[in-house]
Amino acid sequence: MADSAPAPETEIAPFELYALRYATHGGRKAKDNFLYADPHESGADLDYFIWLARRGEEVFVIDTGFGQEAADARGRTLLRRPVDALALLGVDASAVAQVVLTHLHYDHAGTLSDFPKARFHLQVDEAGHATGPCMCDAKARAPFDVENIVAYIRSLYDGRIEFHRGDVELASGLWLHAVPGHSAGLQAVRVFTERGWVVLASDATHFYANMERRNPFPVLYDEAALIRGYSRLLELAPSPNHIVPGHDPAVMRAYPASSTALEGIVVRLDAEPLLSWEALAR
Ligand SMILES: [Zn+2]
């Protein structure tokens, strides 16, 4: 829990922070992305990301995405396996020690076997939900993939799951924050960078516009909690432009590519955004 006073920011060494785009889902309509009818026509297609926080030898991978089987089963376009996306930044997934799972949905917690040395950080409530009686209901289990859950259980029995409850400082400059609603135990990740604290919302807001309009993405566990989560994200971030949504293709336009070779694949979230909040949330 957040019971100790955080270190003064001047004492925190900043992380490099990246969004890595590994899959996409085209042909969607705007109405697929908002629970309530919305006159806007923006934000139809979904992109899929994992995130990387790196500070010298310290590497935190945030989420593990999905592989080809899940892409085929759900009609998504896999652009590259998450492990291959990480390799583009010189990160060897087989050596990664710390992985945060924001939640256990199929697009965030697949490919665990690509991270054989990792400890996985997960909220207790997410684990209980994904393996408990709620999964008797087909609609509730639809966003999960049983093979991922089996792999999660194997990691648990390997002693490689670290459970968290609520808010926790995982390292100086890297916090986990429970922001449930989309799923029972979703956690956002707050990372200190050269431009201050940046909040990786994951699916606490799929698009900038879900939060801006307080109109949730239609996959949800607890609507009231999800709406409260938007306020929580805004509390955690120095400004809305320090919040990074979980699936918005605008993220690729909002931030500079990490190199020209990785244009459209990897952007630097620790750099100032190139677009205003108003443009992003439109
Ligand atoms: Zn997702």
PDB file of C-alpha atoms and ligand atoms in Angstrom:
ATOM      1  CA  MET A   1       0.000   0.000   0.000  1.00  0.00           C
ATOM      2  CA  ALA A   2       1.034   3.630  -0.479  1.00  0.00           C
ATOM      3  CA  ASP A   3       1.942   4.107   3.174  1.00  0.00           C
ATOM      4  CA  SER A   4       5.449   5.555   2.915  1.00  0.00           C
ATOM      5  CA  ALA A   5       6.238   9.037   1.679  1.00  0.00           C
ATOM      6  CA  PRO A   6       7.558   8.832  -1.866  1.00  0.00           C
ATOM      7  CA  ALA A   7      11.137   9.893  -2.504  1.00  0.00           C
ATOM      8  CA  PRO A   8      11.527  13.497  -3.703  1.00  0.00           C
ATOM      9  CA  GLU A   9      11.486  13.507  -7.484  1.00  0.00           C
ATOM     10  CA  THR A  10      14.954  15.058  -7.615  1.00  0.00           C
ATOM     11  CA  GLU A  11      16.268  11.804  -6.099  1.00  0.00           C
ATOM     12  CA  ILE A  12      14.584   9.482  -8.589  1.00  0.00           C
ATOM     13  CA  ALA A  13      16.540   8.406 -11.667  1.00  0.00           C
ATOM     14  CA  PRO A  14      14.222   8.562 -14.678  1.00  0.00           C
ATOM     15  CA  PHE A  15      13.250   5.518 -16.726  1.00  0.00           C
ATOM     16  CA  GLU A  16      13.156   5.364 -20.506  1.00  0.00           C
ATOM     17  CA  LEU A  17       9.584   4.444 -21.393  1.00  0.00           C
ATOM     18  CA  TYR A  18       8.375   2.897 -24.649  1.00  0.00           C
ATOM     19  CA  ALA A  19       5.130   1.689 -26.222  1.00  0.00           C
ATOM     20  CA  LEU A  20       5.674  -1.267 -28.575  1.00  0.00           C
ATOM     21  CA  ARG A  21       2.899  -1.949 -31.083  1.00  0.00           C
ATOM     22  CA  TYR A  22       2.555  -5.656 -31.777  1.00  0.00           C
ATOM     23  CA  ALA A  23      -0.947  -6.170 -33.237  1.00  0.00           C
ATOM     24  CA  THR A  24      -3.924  -4.378 -34.693  1.00  0.00           C
ATOM     25  CA  HIS A  25      -7.632  -4.877 -35.345  1.00  0.00           C
ATOM     26  CA  GLY A  26      -9.036  -2.995 -38.314  1.00  0.00           C
ATOM     27  CA  GLY A  27     -12.518  -2.669 -39.732  1.00  0.00           C
ATOM     28  CA  ARG A  28     -14.126  -1.667 -36.449  1.00  0.00           C
ATOM     29  CA  LYS A  29     -16.817   0.971 -36.107  1.00  0.00           C
ATOM     30  CA  ALA A  30     -16.717   3.761 -33.549  1.00  0.00           C
ATOM     31  CA  LYS A  31     -19.829   2.355 -31.880  1.00  0.00           C
ATOM     32  CA  ASP A  32     -17.803  -0.799 -31.057  1.00  0.00           C
ATOM     33  CA  ASN A  33     -15.645   1.274 -28.724  1.00  0.00           C
ATOM     34  CA  PHE A  34     -18.161   3.106 -26.543  1.00  0.00           C
ATOM     35  CA  LEU A  35     -20.752   1.675 -24.185  1.00  0.00           C
ATOM     36  CA  TYR A  36     -23.133   4.555 -24.815  1.00  0.00           C
ATOM     37  CA  ALA A  37     -24.093   5.969 -28.190  1.00  0.00           C
ATOM     38  CA  ASP A  38     -21.617   8.615 -29.173  1.00  0.00           C
ATOM     39  CA  PRO A  39     -21.898  11.081 -32.041  1.00  0.00           C
ATOM     40  CA  HIS A  40     -18.160  11.080 -32.718  1.00  0.00           C
ATOM     41  CA  GLU A  41     -16.717   8.941 -35.443  1.00  0.00           C
ATOM     42  CA  SER A  42     -13.173   8.748 -34.150  1.00  0.00           C
ATOM     43  CA  GLY A  43     -11.250   5.879 -32.616  1.00  0.00           C
ATOM     44  CA  ALA A  44     -12.488   2.849 -34.497  1.00  0.00           C
ATOM     45  CA  ASP A  45      -9.481   0.572 -35.006  1.00  0.00           C
ATOM     46  CA  LEU A  46      -7.619  -0.935 -32.084  1.00  0.00           C
ATOM     47  CA  ASP A  47      -3.876  -1.245 -31.690  1.00  0.00           C
ATOM     48  CA  TYR A  48      -2.272  -3.651 -29.233  1.00  0.00           C
ATOM     49  CA  PHE A  49       0.778  -2.681 -27.195  1.00  0.00           C
ATOM     50  CA  ILE A  50       3.223  -3.876 -24.669  1.00  0.00           C
ATOM     51  CA  TRP A  51       5.308  -1.333 -22.767  1.00  0.00           C
ATOM     52  CA  LEU A  52       8.918  -1.207 -21.641  1.00  0.00           C
ATOM     53  CA  ALA A  53      10.448   0.777 -18.770  1.00  0.00           C
ATOM     54  CA  ARG A  54      14.234   0.664 -18.806  1.00  0.00           C
ATOM     55  CA  ARG A  55      16.874   2.306 -16.622  1.00  0.00           C
ATOM     56  CA  GLY A  56      20.340   0.950 -17.385  1.00  0.00           C
ATOM     57  CA  GLU A  57      20.277  -2.738 -16.495  1.00  0.00           C
ATOM     58  CA  GLU A  58      16.848  -2.426 -14.851  1.00  0.00           C
ATOM     59  CA  VAL A  59      14.144  -3.667 -17.197  1.00  0.00           C
ATOM     60  CA  PHE A  60      10.429  -3.867 -16.545  1.00  0.00           C
ATOM     61  CA  VAL A  61       8.221  -5.295 -19.265  1.00  0.00           C
ATOM     62  CA  ILE A  62       4.578  -4.317 -18.893  1.00  0.00           C
ATOM     63  CA  ASP A  63       2.244  -6.941 -20.350  1.00  0.00           C
ATOM     64  CA  THR A  64       3.098  -9.842 -22.627  1.00  0.00           C
ATOM     65  CA  GLY A  65       0.512  -9.511 -25.415  1.00  0.00           C
ATOM     66  CA  PHE A  66      -0.620 -12.463 -27.503  1.00  0.00           C
ATOM     67  CA  GLY A  67       0.802 -14.752 -30.188  1.00  0.00           C
ATOM     68  CA  GLN A  68      -0.365 -16.097 -33.526  1.00  0.00           C
ATOM     69  CA  GLU A  69      -2.896 -18.616 -32.167  1.00  0.00           C
ATOM     70  CA  ALA A  70      -4.892 -15.969 -30.318  1.00  0.00           C
ATOM     71  CA  ALA A  71      -4.653 -13.634 -33.331  1.00  0.00           C
ATOM     72  CA  ASP A  72      -6.078 -16.364 -35.571  1.00  0.00           C
ATOM     73  CA  ALA A  73      -8.788 -17.354 -33.096  1.00  0.00           C
ATOM     74  CA  ARG A  74     -10.014 -13.770 -32.685  1.00  0.00           C
ATOM     75  CA  GLY A  75      -9.377 -12.315 -36.152  1.00  0.00           C
ATOM     76  CA  ARG A  76      -6.638  -9.920 -35.025  1.00  0.00           C
ATOM     77  CA  THR A  77      -3.586  -9.053 -37.112  1.00  0.00           C
ATOM     78  CA  LEU A  78      -0.383  -9.984 -35.340  1.00  0.00           C
ATOM     79  CA  LEU A  79       2.354  -7.648 -36.594  1.00  0.00           C
ATOM     80  CA  ARG A  80       5.131  -9.260 -34.558  1.00  0.00           C
ATOM     81  CA  ARG A  81       5.326 -11.414 -31.468  1.00  0.00           C
ATOM     82  CA  PRO A  82       5.865  -9.326 -28.325  1.00  0.00           C
ATOM     83  CA  VAL A  83       9.186 -11.114 -27.801  1.00  0.00           C
ATOM     84  CA  ASP A  84      10.296  -9.931 -31.267  1.00  0.00           C
ATOM     85  CA  ALA A  85       9.124  -6.384 -30.570  1.00  0.00           C
ATOM     86  CA  LEU A  86      11.306  -6.329 -27.446  1.00  0.00           C
ATOM     87  CA  ALA A  87      14.278  -7.610 -29.453  1.00  0.00           C
ATOM     88  CA  LEU A  88      13.994  -4.485 -31.641  1.00  0.00           C
ATOM     89  CA  LEU A  89      15.016  -2.515 -28.538  1.00  0.00           C
ATOM     90  CA  GLY A  90      17.801  -4.931 -27.653  1.00  0.00           C
ATOM     91  CA  VAL A  91      15.799  -6.634 -24.888  1.00  0.00           C
ATOM     92  CA  ASP A  92      16.162 -10.407 -24.617  1.00  0.00           C
ATOM     93  CA  ALA A  93      12.821 -11.627 -23.244  1.00  0.00           C
ATOM     94  CA  SER A  94      14.376 -14.888 -22.074  1.00  0.00           C
ATOM     95  CA  ALA A  95      16.510 -12.896 -19.619  1.00  0.00           C
ATOM     96  CA  VAL A  96      13.856 -10.422 -18.403  1.00  0.00           C
ATOM     97  CA  ALA A  97      13.433 -10.619 -14.610  1.00  0.00           C
ATOM     98  CA  GLN A  98      10.397  -8.392 -13.980  1.00  0.00           C
ATOM     99  CA  VAL A  99       7.096  -8.412 -15.844  1.00  0.00           C
ATOM    100  CA  VAL A 100       3.994  -6.516 -14.778  1.00  0.00           C
ATOM    101  CA  LEU A 101       0.684  -7.995 -15.928  1.00  0.00           C
ATOM    102  CA  THR A 102      -1.847  -5.177 -15.911  1.00  0.00           C
ATOM    103  CA  HIS A 103      -4.597  -7.817 -16.053  1.00  0.00           C
ATOM    104  CA  LEU A 104      -5.121 -11.335 -17.381  1.00  0.00           C
ATOM    105  CA  HIS A 105      -7.174 -10.667 -20.528  1.00  0.00           C
ATOM    106  CA  TYR A 106      -5.948 -12.576 -23.590  1.00  0.00           C
ATOM    107  CA  ASP A 107      -4.265  -9.545 -25.178  1.00  0.00           C
ATOM    108  CA  HIS A 108      -2.235  -8.644 -22.090  1.00  0.00           C
ATOM    109  CA  ALA A 109      -1.133 -11.930 -20.535  1.00  0.00           C
ATOM    110  CA  GLY A 110      -0.291 -14.360 -23.365  1.00  0.00           C
ATOM    111  CA  THR A 111       3.173 -15.615 -24.416  1.00  0.00           C
ATOM    112  CA  LEU A 112       4.253 -16.116 -20.773  1.00  0.00           C
ATOM    113  CA  SER A 113       6.542 -18.961 -21.870  1.00  0.00           C
ATOM    114  CA  ASP A 114       8.650 -16.396 -23.771  1.00  0.00           C
ATOM    115  CA  PHE A 115       9.653 -15.008 -20.343  1.00  0.00           C
ATOM    116  CA  PRO A 116      11.058 -18.096 -18.577  1.00  0.00           C
ATOM    117  CA  LYS A 117      13.037 -16.166 -15.926  1.00  0.00           C
ATOM    118  CA  ALA A 118      10.455 -13.506 -15.120  1.00  0.00           C
ATOM    119  CA  ARG A 119       8.579 -12.790 -11.937  1.00  0.00           C
ATOM    120  CA  PHE A 120       5.063 -11.728 -12.854  1.00  0.00           C
ATOM    121  CA  HIS A 121       3.418  -8.931 -10.863  1.00  0.00           C
ATOM    122  CA  LEU A 122      -0.361  -9.204 -10.610  1.00  0.00           C
ATOM    123  CA  GLN A 123      -3.191  -7.873  -8.469  1.00  0.00           C
ATOM    124  CA  VAL A 124      -4.756 -10.474  -6.158  1.00  0.00           C
ATOM    125  CA  ASP A 125      -8.271  -9.543  -7.290  1.00  0.00           C
ATOM    126  CA  GLU A 126      -7.425 -10.236 -10.931  1.00  0.00           C
ATOM    127  CA  ALA A 127      -6.119 -13.700 -10.166  1.00  0.00           C
ATOM    128  CA  GLY A 128      -9.155 -14.576  -8.049  1.00  0.00           C
ATOM    129  CA  HIS A 129     -11.572 -13.388 -10.703  1.00  0.00           C
ATOM    130  CA  ALA A 130      -9.908 -15.211 -13.608  1.00  0.00           C
ATOM    131  CA  THR A 131      -9.820 -18.544 -11.781  1.00  0.00           C
ATOM    132  CA  GLY A 132     -13.015 -18.302  -9.710  1.00  0.00           C
ATOM    133  CA  PRO A 133     -16.755 -18.847 -10.035  1.00  0.00           C
ATOM    134  CA  CYS A 134     -17.289 -15.826 -12.306  1.00  0.00           C
ATOM    135  CA  MET A 135     -15.685 -17.911 -15.051  1.00  0.00           C
ATOM    136  CA  CYS A 136     -18.781 -20.165 -15.093  1.00  0.00           C
ATOM    137  CA  ASP A 137     -20.314 -17.404 -17.193  1.00  0.00           C
ATOM    138  CA  ALA A 138     -19.346 -17.478 -20.885  1.00  0.00           C
ATOM    139  CA  LYS A 139     -19.537 -13.682 -21.289  1.00  0.00           C
ATOM    140  CA  ALA A 140     -17.304 -13.089 -18.274  1.00  0.00           C
ATOM    141  CA  ARG A 141     -14.636 -15.487 -19.503  1.00  0.00           C
ATOM    142  CA  ALA A 142     -14.710 -14.310 -23.129  1.00  0.00           C
ATOM    143  CA  PRO A 143     -11.817 -11.816 -22.722  1.00  0.00           C
ATOM    144  CA  PHE A 144      -9.642 -14.541 -21.170  1.00  0.00           C
ATOM    145  CA  ASP A 145      -7.815 -17.338 -22.970  1.00  0.00           C
ATOM    146  CA  VAL A 146      -7.722 -20.586 -21.027  1.00  0.00           C
ATOM    147  CA  GLU A 147      -4.210 -21.416 -22.307  1.00  0.00           C
ATOM    148  CA  ASN A 148      -2.944 -18.136 -20.825  1.00  0.00           C
ATOM    149  CA  ILE A 149      -4.603 -18.949 -17.523  1.00  0.00           C
ATOM    150  CA  VAL A 150      -3.019 -22.426 -17.540  1.00  0.00           C
ATOM    151  CA  ALA A 151       0.382 -20.802 -18.199  1.00  0.00           C
ATOM    152  CA  TYR A 152      -0.315 -18.365 -15.357  1.00  0.00           C
ATOM    153  CA  ILE A 153      -1.090 -21.269 -12.996  1.00  0.00           C
ATOM    154  CA  ARG A 154       2.157 -22.983 -14.051  1.00  0.00           C
ATOM    155  CA  SER A 155       4.067 -19.786 -13.211  1.00  0.00           C
ATOM    156  CA  LEU A 156       2.255 -19.659  -9.879  1.00  0.00           C
ATOM    157  CA  TYR A 157       3.313 -23.230  -9.064  1.00  0.00           C
ATOM    158  CA  ASP A 158       6.852 -22.318 -10.191  1.00  0.00           C
ATOM    159  CA  GLY A 159       6.854 -19.626  -7.493  1.00  0.00           C
ATOM    160  CA  ARG A 160       7.084 -16.843 -10.066  1.00  0.00           C
ATOM    161  CA  ILE A 161       3.948 -14.813  -9.321  1.00  0.00           C
ATOM    162  CA  GLU A 162       4.163 -11.815  -7.002  1.00  0.00           C
ATOM    163  CA  PHE A 163       0.750 -10.697  -5.825  1.00  0.00           C
ATOM    164  CA  HIS A 164      -0.136  -7.112  -5.001  1.00  0.00           C
ATOM    165  CA  ARG A 165      -3.153  -5.510  -3.422  1.00  0.00           C
ATOM    166  CA  GLY A 166      -3.826  -1.879  -4.269  1.00  0.00           C
ATOM    167  CA  ASP A 167      -0.964   0.574  -4.720  1.00  0.00           C
ATOM    168  CA  VAL A 168       2.646  -0.524  -4.437  1.00  0.00           C
ATOM    169  CA  GLU A 169       6.078   0.930  -5.224  1.00  0.00           C
ATOM    170  CA  LEU A 170       7.811  -1.800  -7.217  1.00  0.00           C
ATOM    171  CA  ALA A 171      11.018   0.211  -7.627  1.00  0.00           C
ATOM    172  CA  SER A 172      12.045   3.804  -7.084  1.00  0.00           C
ATOM    173  CA  GLY A 173      10.121   5.594  -9.845  1.00  0.00           C
ATOM    174  CA  LEU A 174       7.795   2.718 -10.707  1.00  0.00           C
ATOM    175  CA  TRP A 175       4.413   2.239  -9.036  1.00  0.00           C
ATOM    176  CA  LEU A 176       1.489  -0.099  -9.542  1.00  0.00           C
ATOM    177  CA  HIS A 177      -2.002   1.273  -8.902  1.00  0.00           C
ATOM    178  CA  ALA A 178      -5.184  -0.779  -8.744  1.00  0.00           C
ATOM    179  CA  VAL A 179      -7.714   0.786 -11.139  1.00  0.00           C
ATOM    180  CA  PRO A 180     -10.409  -1.898 -11.377  1.00  0.00           C
ATOM    181  CA  GLY A 181     -13.498  -1.718 -13.556  1.00  0.00           C
ATOM    182  CA  HIS A 182     -12.530  -3.021 -16.982  1.00  0.00           C
ATOM    183  CA  SER A 183     -11.418  -6.143 -15.133  1.00  0.00           C
ATOM    184  CA  ALA A 184     -11.622  -7.036 -11.448  1.00  0.00           C
ATOM    185  CA  GLY A 185      -7.978  -6.358 -10.665  1.00  0.00           C
ATOM    186  CA  LEU A 186      -6.615  -4.148 -13.399  1.00  0.00           C
ATOM    187  CA  GLN A 187      -3.505  -2.211 -12.425  1.00  0.00           C
ATOM    188  CA  ALA A 188      -2.102   0.895 -14.060  1.00  0.00           C
ATOM    189  CA  VAL A 189       1.648   1.511 -13.968  1.00  0.00           C
ATOM    190  CA  ARG A 190       3.097   4.919 -13.057  1.00  0.00           C
ATOM    191  CA  VAL A 191       6.663   5.484 -14.236  1.00  0.00           C
ATOM    192  CA  PHE A 192       9.009   8.399 -13.521  1.00  0.00           C
ATOM    193  CA  THR A 193      10.631   9.727 -16.713  1.00  0.00           C
ATOM    194  CA  GLU A 194      12.495  12.811 -17.961  1.00  0.00           C
ATOM    195  CA  ARG A 195       9.106  14.517 -18.398  1.00  0.00           C
ATOM    196  CA  GLY A 196       7.843  13.523 -14.973  1.00  0.00           C
ATOM    197  CA  TRP A 197       5.421  10.776 -14.005  1.00  0.00           C
ATOM    198  CA  VAL A 198       3.729   8.987 -16.888  1.00  0.00           C
ATOM    199  CA  VAL A 199       0.716   6.744 -16.246  1.00  0.00           C
ATOM    200  CA  LEU A 200       0.310   3.650 -18.399  1.00  0.00           C
ATOM    201  CA  ALA A 201      -3.443   3.252 -18.067  1.00  0.00           C
ATOM    202  CA  SER A 202      -3.614  -0.074 -19.866  1.00  0.00           C
ATOM    203  CA  ASP A 203      -7.329  -0.798 -20.270  1.00  0.00           C
ATOM    204  CA  ALA A 204      -8.432   1.598 -17.539  1.00  0.00           C
ATOM    205  CA  THR A 205      -8.996   3.633 -20.708  1.00  0.00           C
ATOM    206  CA  HIS A 206      -8.735   1.958 -24.125  1.00  0.00           C
ATOM    207  CA  PHE A 207      -8.827   5.256 -26.022  1.00  0.00           C
ATOM    208  CA  TYR A 208      -8.094   8.820 -24.949  1.00  0.00           C
ATOM    209  CA  ALA A 209     -11.752   9.476 -25.754  1.00  0.00           C
ATOM    210  CA  ASN A 210     -13.174   6.851 -23.353  1.00  0.00           C
ATOM    211  CA  MET A 211     -11.728   8.831 -20.454  1.00  0.00           C
ATOM    212  CA  GLU A 212     -12.398  12.260 -21.934  1.00  0.00           C
ATOM    213  CA  ARG A 213     -16.096  11.496 -22.564  1.00  0.00           C
ATOM    214  CA  ARG A 214     -16.396   9.220 -19.518  1.00  0.00           C
ATOM    215  CA  ASN A 215     -17.910   6.712 -21.916  1.00  0.00           C
ATOM    216  CA  PRO A 216     -16.401   3.257 -21.302  1.00  0.00           C
ATOM    217  CA  PHE A 217     -15.225   0.680 -23.766  1.00  0.00           C
ATOM    218  CA  PRO A 218     -18.008  -1.930 -23.810  1.00  0.00           C
ATOM    219  CA  VAL A 219     -15.952  -4.761 -22.258  1.00  0.00           C
ATOM    220  CA  LEU A 220     -16.281  -4.226 -18.536  1.00  0.00           C
ATOM    221  CA  TYR A 221     -16.537  -5.886 -15.146  1.00  0.00           C
ATOM    222  CA  ASP A 222     -17.827  -3.002 -12.997  1.00  0.00           C
ATOM    223  CA  GLU A 223     -19.038   0.134 -14.757  1.00  0.00           C
ATOM    224  CA  ALA A 224     -19.124   2.405 -11.709  1.00  0.00           C
ATOM    225  CA  ALA A 225     -15.582   1.424 -10.751  1.00  0.00           C
ATOM    226  CA  LEU A 226     -14.414   1.942 -14.318  1.00  0.00           C
ATOM    227  CA  ILE A 227     -15.829   5.486 -14.345  1.00  0.00           C
ATOM    228  CA  ARG A 228     -14.189   6.220 -10.976  1.00  0.00           C
ATOM    229  CA  GLY A 229     -10.980   4.910 -12.533  1.00  0.00           C
ATOM    230  CA  TYR A 230     -10.923   7.817 -14.998  1.00  0.00           C
ATOM    231  CA  SER A 231     -10.741  10.212 -12.054  1.00  0.00           C
ATOM    232  CA  ARG A 232      -8.068   8.077 -10.451  1.00  0.00           C
ATOM    233  CA  LEU A 233      -5.908   8.215 -13.594  1.00  0.00           C
ATOM    234  CA  LEU A 234      -6.230  12.001 -13.625  1.00  0.00           C
ATOM    235  CA  GLU A 235      -5.176  12.144  -9.956  1.00  0.00           C
ATOM    236  CA  LEU A 236      -2.120   9.996 -10.632  1.00  0.00           C
ATOM    237  CA  ALA A 237      -0.866  11.959 -13.651  1.00  0.00           C
ATOM    238  CA  PRO A 238       0.554  15.507 -13.697  1.00  0.00           C
ATOM    239  CA  SER A 239      -1.695  16.253 -16.708  1.00  0.00           C
ATOM    240  CA  PRO A 240      -3.988  14.295 -19.071  1.00  0.00           C
ATOM    241  CA  ASN A 241      -1.102  14.283 -21.540  1.00  0.00           C
ATOM    242  CA  HIS A 242       0.822  12.104 -19.095  1.00  0.00           C
ATOM    243  CA  ILE A 243      -1.779   9.309 -19.399  1.00  0.00           C
ATOM    244  CA  VAL A 244      -1.260   6.623 -22.045  1.00  0.00           C
ATOM    245  CA  PRO A 245      -4.350   4.651 -23.094  1.00  0.00           C
ATOM    246  CA  GLY A 246      -4.224   0.897 -23.667  1.00  0.00           C
ATOM    247  CA  HIS A 247      -5.337   0.515 -27.285  1.00  0.00           C
ATOM    248  CA  ASP A 248      -5.498   3.896 -29.019  1.00  0.00           C
ATOM    249  CA  PRO A 249      -3.751   3.993 -32.426  1.00  0.00           C
ATOM    250  CA  ALA A 250      -3.270   7.731 -31.735  1.00  0.00           C
ATOM    251  CA  VAL A 251      -0.441   6.786 -29.337  1.00  0.00           C
ATOM    252  CA  MET A 252       1.720   6.079 -32.402  1.00  0.00           C
ATOM    253  CA  ARG A 253       1.067   9.613 -33.707  1.00  0.00           C
ATOM    254  CA  ALA A 254       1.240  11.267 -30.313  1.00  0.00           C
ATOM    255  CA  TYR A 255       4.854  10.401 -29.558  1.00  0.00           C
ATOM    256  CA  PRO A 256       8.128  10.373 -31.481  1.00  0.00           C
ATOM    257  CA  ALA A 257       9.358   7.050 -32.845  1.00  0.00           C
ATOM    258  CA  SER A 258      12.340   5.673 -30.941  1.00  0.00           C
ATOM    259  CA  SER A 259      14.238   5.630 -34.272  1.00  0.00           C
ATOM    260  CA  THR A 260      13.325   6.108 -37.933  1.00  0.00           C
ATOM    261  CA  ALA A 261      13.667   2.343 -38.453  1.00  0.00           C
ATOM    262  CA  LEU A 262      11.008   1.748 -35.780  1.00  0.00           C
ATOM    263  CA  GLU A 263       8.483   4.290 -37.103  1.00  0.00           C
ATOM    264  CA  GLY A 264       4.980   2.947 -36.444  1.00  0.00           C
ATOM    265  CA  ILE A 265       6.342   0.212 -34.174  1.00  0.00           C
ATOM    266  CA  VAL A 266       7.974   1.823 -31.126  1.00  0.00           C
ATOM    267  CA  VAL A 267       7.429   5.295 -29.649  1.00  0.00           C
ATOM    268  CA  ARG A 268       9.028   7.070 -26.695  1.00  0.00           C
ATOM    269  CA  LEU A 269       6.497   7.887 -24.023  1.00  0.00           C
ATOM    270  CA  ASP A 270       9.163   9.688 -22.002  1.00  0.00           C
ATOM    271  CA  ALA A 271       9.281  12.382 -24.706  1.00  0.00           C
ATOM    272  CA  GLU A 272       6.851  15.289 -24.855  1.00  0.00           C
ATOM    273  CA  PRO A 273       3.768  14.425 -26.926  1.00  0.00           C
ATOM    274  CA  LEU A 274       3.630  15.879 -30.430  1.00  0.00           C
ATOM    275  CA  LEU A 275      -0.133  16.456 -30.256  1.00  0.00           C
ATOM    276  CA  SER A 276      -2.334  18.286 -27.790  1.00  0.00           C
ATOM    277  CA  TRP A 277      -4.681  16.462 -25.460  1.00  0.00           C
ATOM    278  CA  GLU A 278      -7.617  18.009 -27.322  1.00  0.00           C
ATOM    279  CA  ALA A 279      -6.381  16.548 -30.620  1.00  0.00           C
ATOM    280  CA  LEU A 280      -5.831  13.133 -29.066  1.00  0.00           C
ATOM    281  CA  ALA A 281      -9.171  12.891 -27.274  1.00  0.00           C
ATOM    282  CA  ARG A 282     -11.225  14.062 -30.244  1.00  0.00           C
TER     283      ARG A 282
HETATM  284 ZN    ZN B   1      -6.734  -4.935 -23.789  1.00  0.00          ZN
END
